[in-house]
CSV table of C-alpha atoms in Angstrom, one decimal:
chain,number,residue,atom,x,y,z
A,34,MET,CA,0.0,0.0,0.0
A,35,ALA,CA,2.9,2.4,0.7
A,36,GLU,CA,4.3,1.7,-2.7
A,37,ALA,CA,1.1,2.8,-4.4
A,38,GLN,CA,1.2,6.2,-2.7
A,39,THR,CA,4.9,6.9,-3.6
A,40,SER,CA,4.3,6.0,-7.2
A,41,GLU,CA,1.4,8.3,-7.5
A,42,ARG,CA,3.2,11.3,-6.1
A,43,ALA,CA,4.4,13.6,-8.9
A,44,VAL,CA,7.8,15.2,-8.5
A,45,ILE,CA,7.7,19.0,-9.2
A,46,ARG,CA,11.1,20.4,-10.0
A,47,ARG,CA,11.8,24.1,-10.1
A,48,GLU,CA,13.6,25.5,-13.1
A,49,LYS,CA,15.7,28.7,-13.3
A,50,VAL,CA,17.4,30.5,-16.2
A,51,GLY,CA,20.7,32.2,-15.5
A,52,ARG,CA,24.2,32.7,-16.8
A,53,VAL,CA,27.4,30.7,-16.2
A,54,VAL,CA,29.9,32.7,-14.2
A,55,SER,CA,32.4,29.9,-13.5
A,56,ASN,CA,33.3,26.5,-15.0
A,57,LYS,CA,36.6,25.8,-13.4
A,58,MET,CA,35.4,22.6,-11.6
A,59,ASP,CA,35.0,19.3,-13.3
A,60,LYS,CA,31.4,18.6,-14.3
A,61,THR,CA,30.2,21.6,-12.2
A,62,VAL,CA,29.3,25.2,-13.2
A,63,VAL,CA,28.2,28.2,-11.1
A,64,VAL,CA,25.1,29.8,-12.5
A,65,ALA,CA,24.1,33.3,-11.5
A,66,VAL,CA,20.3,34.1,-11.6
A,67,ASP,CA,19.2,37.7,-11.3
A,68,TYR,CA,16.0,38.8,-9.7
A,69,LEU,CA,14.3,42.2,-9.8
A,70,ARG,CA,12.5,42.8,-6.5
A,71,PRO,CA,11.1,46.1,-4.9
A,72,HIS,CA,13.0,47.3,-1.9
A,73,PRO,CA,10.7,46.5,1.2
A,74,ILE,CA,10.8,50.2,2.5
A,75,TYR,CA,11.7,52.4,-0.4
A,76,ARG,CA,9.9,50.4,-3.2
A,77,LYS,CA,12.8,51.0,-5.6
A,78,THR,CA,13.4,48.0,-7.9
A,79,VAL,CA,16.6,46.3,-6.7
A,80,ARG,CA,18.6,43.7,-8.7
A,81,GLN,CA,19.5,40.6,-6.6
A,82,THR,CA,21.8,37.9,-7.8
A,83,HIS,CA,21.8,34.3,-6.4
A,84,LYS,CA,24.5,31.7,-7.4
A,85,PHE,CA,23.7,28.1,-7.8
A,86,TYR,CA,26.1,25.2,-8.3
A,87,ALA,CA,24.9,23.0,-11.1
A,88,HIS,CA,25.9,19.6,-12.5
A,89,ASP,CA,27.1,19.8,-16.2
A,90,GLU,CA,27.7,16.1,-17.1
A,91,THR,CA,29.4,16.9,-20.5
A,92,ASN,CA,31.5,20.0,-19.5
A,93,THR,CA,30.0,21.9,-22.4
A,94,CYS,CA,29.0,25.2,-20.6
A,95,GLN,CA,31.3,28.1,-21.0
A,96,ILE,CA,31.5,31.3,-19.1
A,97,GLY,CA,28.8,33.7,-20.3
A,98,ASP,CA,26.4,31.0,-21.6
A,99,THR,CA,22.8,31.3,-20.8
A,100,VAL,CA,21.5,28.1,-19.3
A,101,ARG,CA,18.4,26.5,-17.9
A,102,ILE,CA,18.9,24.5,-14.7
A,103,GLU,CA,16.5,22.2,-12.9
A,104,GLU,CA,16.3,21.2,-9.2
A,105,THR,CA,17.5,17.7,-8.5
A,106,ARG,CA,18.5,15.4,-5.6
A,107,PRO,CA,21.6,16.5,-3.7
A,108,LEU,CA,24.7,15.6,-5.8
A,109,SER,CA,27.3,16.9,-3.4
A,110,LYS,CA,27.6,19.3,-0.5
A,111,LEU,CA,26.6,22.3,-2.5
A,112,LYS,CA,25.1,20.9,-5.8
A,113,ARG,CA,21.4,20.6,-5.9
A,114,TRP,CA,20.8,21.7,-9.5
A,115,ARG,CA,21.6,20.3,-13.0
A,116,VAL,CA,22.0,21.9,-16.4
A,117,ILE,CA,19.1,21.0,-18.7
A,118,GLU,CA,20.0,23.0,-21.8
A,119,VAL,CA,22.1,25.8,-23.0
A,120,LEU,CA,19.9,28.5,-24.3
A,121,GLY,CA,22.5,30.8,-25.8
A,122,SER,CA,26.3,31.0,-25.9
A,123,LYS,CA,28.4,34.0,-25.1
A,124,ASP,CA,29.0,34.6,-28.8
A,125,GLN,CA,25.3,34.0,-29.7
A,126,PRO,CA,22.9,35.7,-27.3
A,127,ILE,CA,19.3,34.6,-26.8
A,128,ALA,CA,16.8,35.8,-29.5
A,129,PRO,CA,15.0,39.0,-28.5
A,130,ALA,CA,11.5,38.6,-27.0
A,131,VAL,CA,10.0,41.2,-29.4
A,132,PRO,CA,9.9,40.1,-33.0
A,133,ALA,CA,11.7,42.3,-35.5
A,134,ASP,CA,8.7,43.0,-37.6
A,135,ILE,CA,7.1,44.8,-34.6
A,136,VAL,CA,10.2,46.9,-34.0
A,137,ALA,CA,10.9,47.8,-37.6
A,138,PRO,CA,7.7,49.8,-38.4
A,139,ARG,CA,8.1,51.9,-35.3
A,140,VAL,CA,11.6,53.0,-36.5
A,141,ALA,CA,10.1,53.8,-39.9
A,142,GLN,CA,7.5,56.0,-38.3
A,143,ASP,CA,10.1,57.9,-36.3
A,144,ASN,CA,12.0,58.7,-39.6
A,145,ASP,CA,8.8,60.0,-41.3
A,146,GLU,CA,8.2,62.5,-38.4
A,147,ASP,CA,11.8,63.8,-38.7
A,148,GLU,CA,11.2,64.5,-42.5
A,149,VAL,CA,7.9,66.4,-41.8
A,150,GLN,CA,9.6,68.7,-39.3
A,151,ALA,CA,12.5,69.5,-41.7
């Protein structure tokens, strides 16, 4: 009966996206994740950075890469995360969130206004 309960339980693993700040260890990378949070008193948006040790089985991550990490069982004293995928390399950044066709017409409109004023 106890076996049936454990098999039904779904494991929910948290995921985070960050950049690799160190890869000097074997099969381990340090991933920095940035958060924007309001200051509790002054309400100004403050950037906070947390560092996570993540397991990189193939040693493919380089410093500056953007990676997705997933929570996993404890692998060592500090490692509780593993690299799922490399989203963008240092040389090739992640694609912009806004499509180019949306940005391009706005630039064209700005140029038309300059011609009218001249």
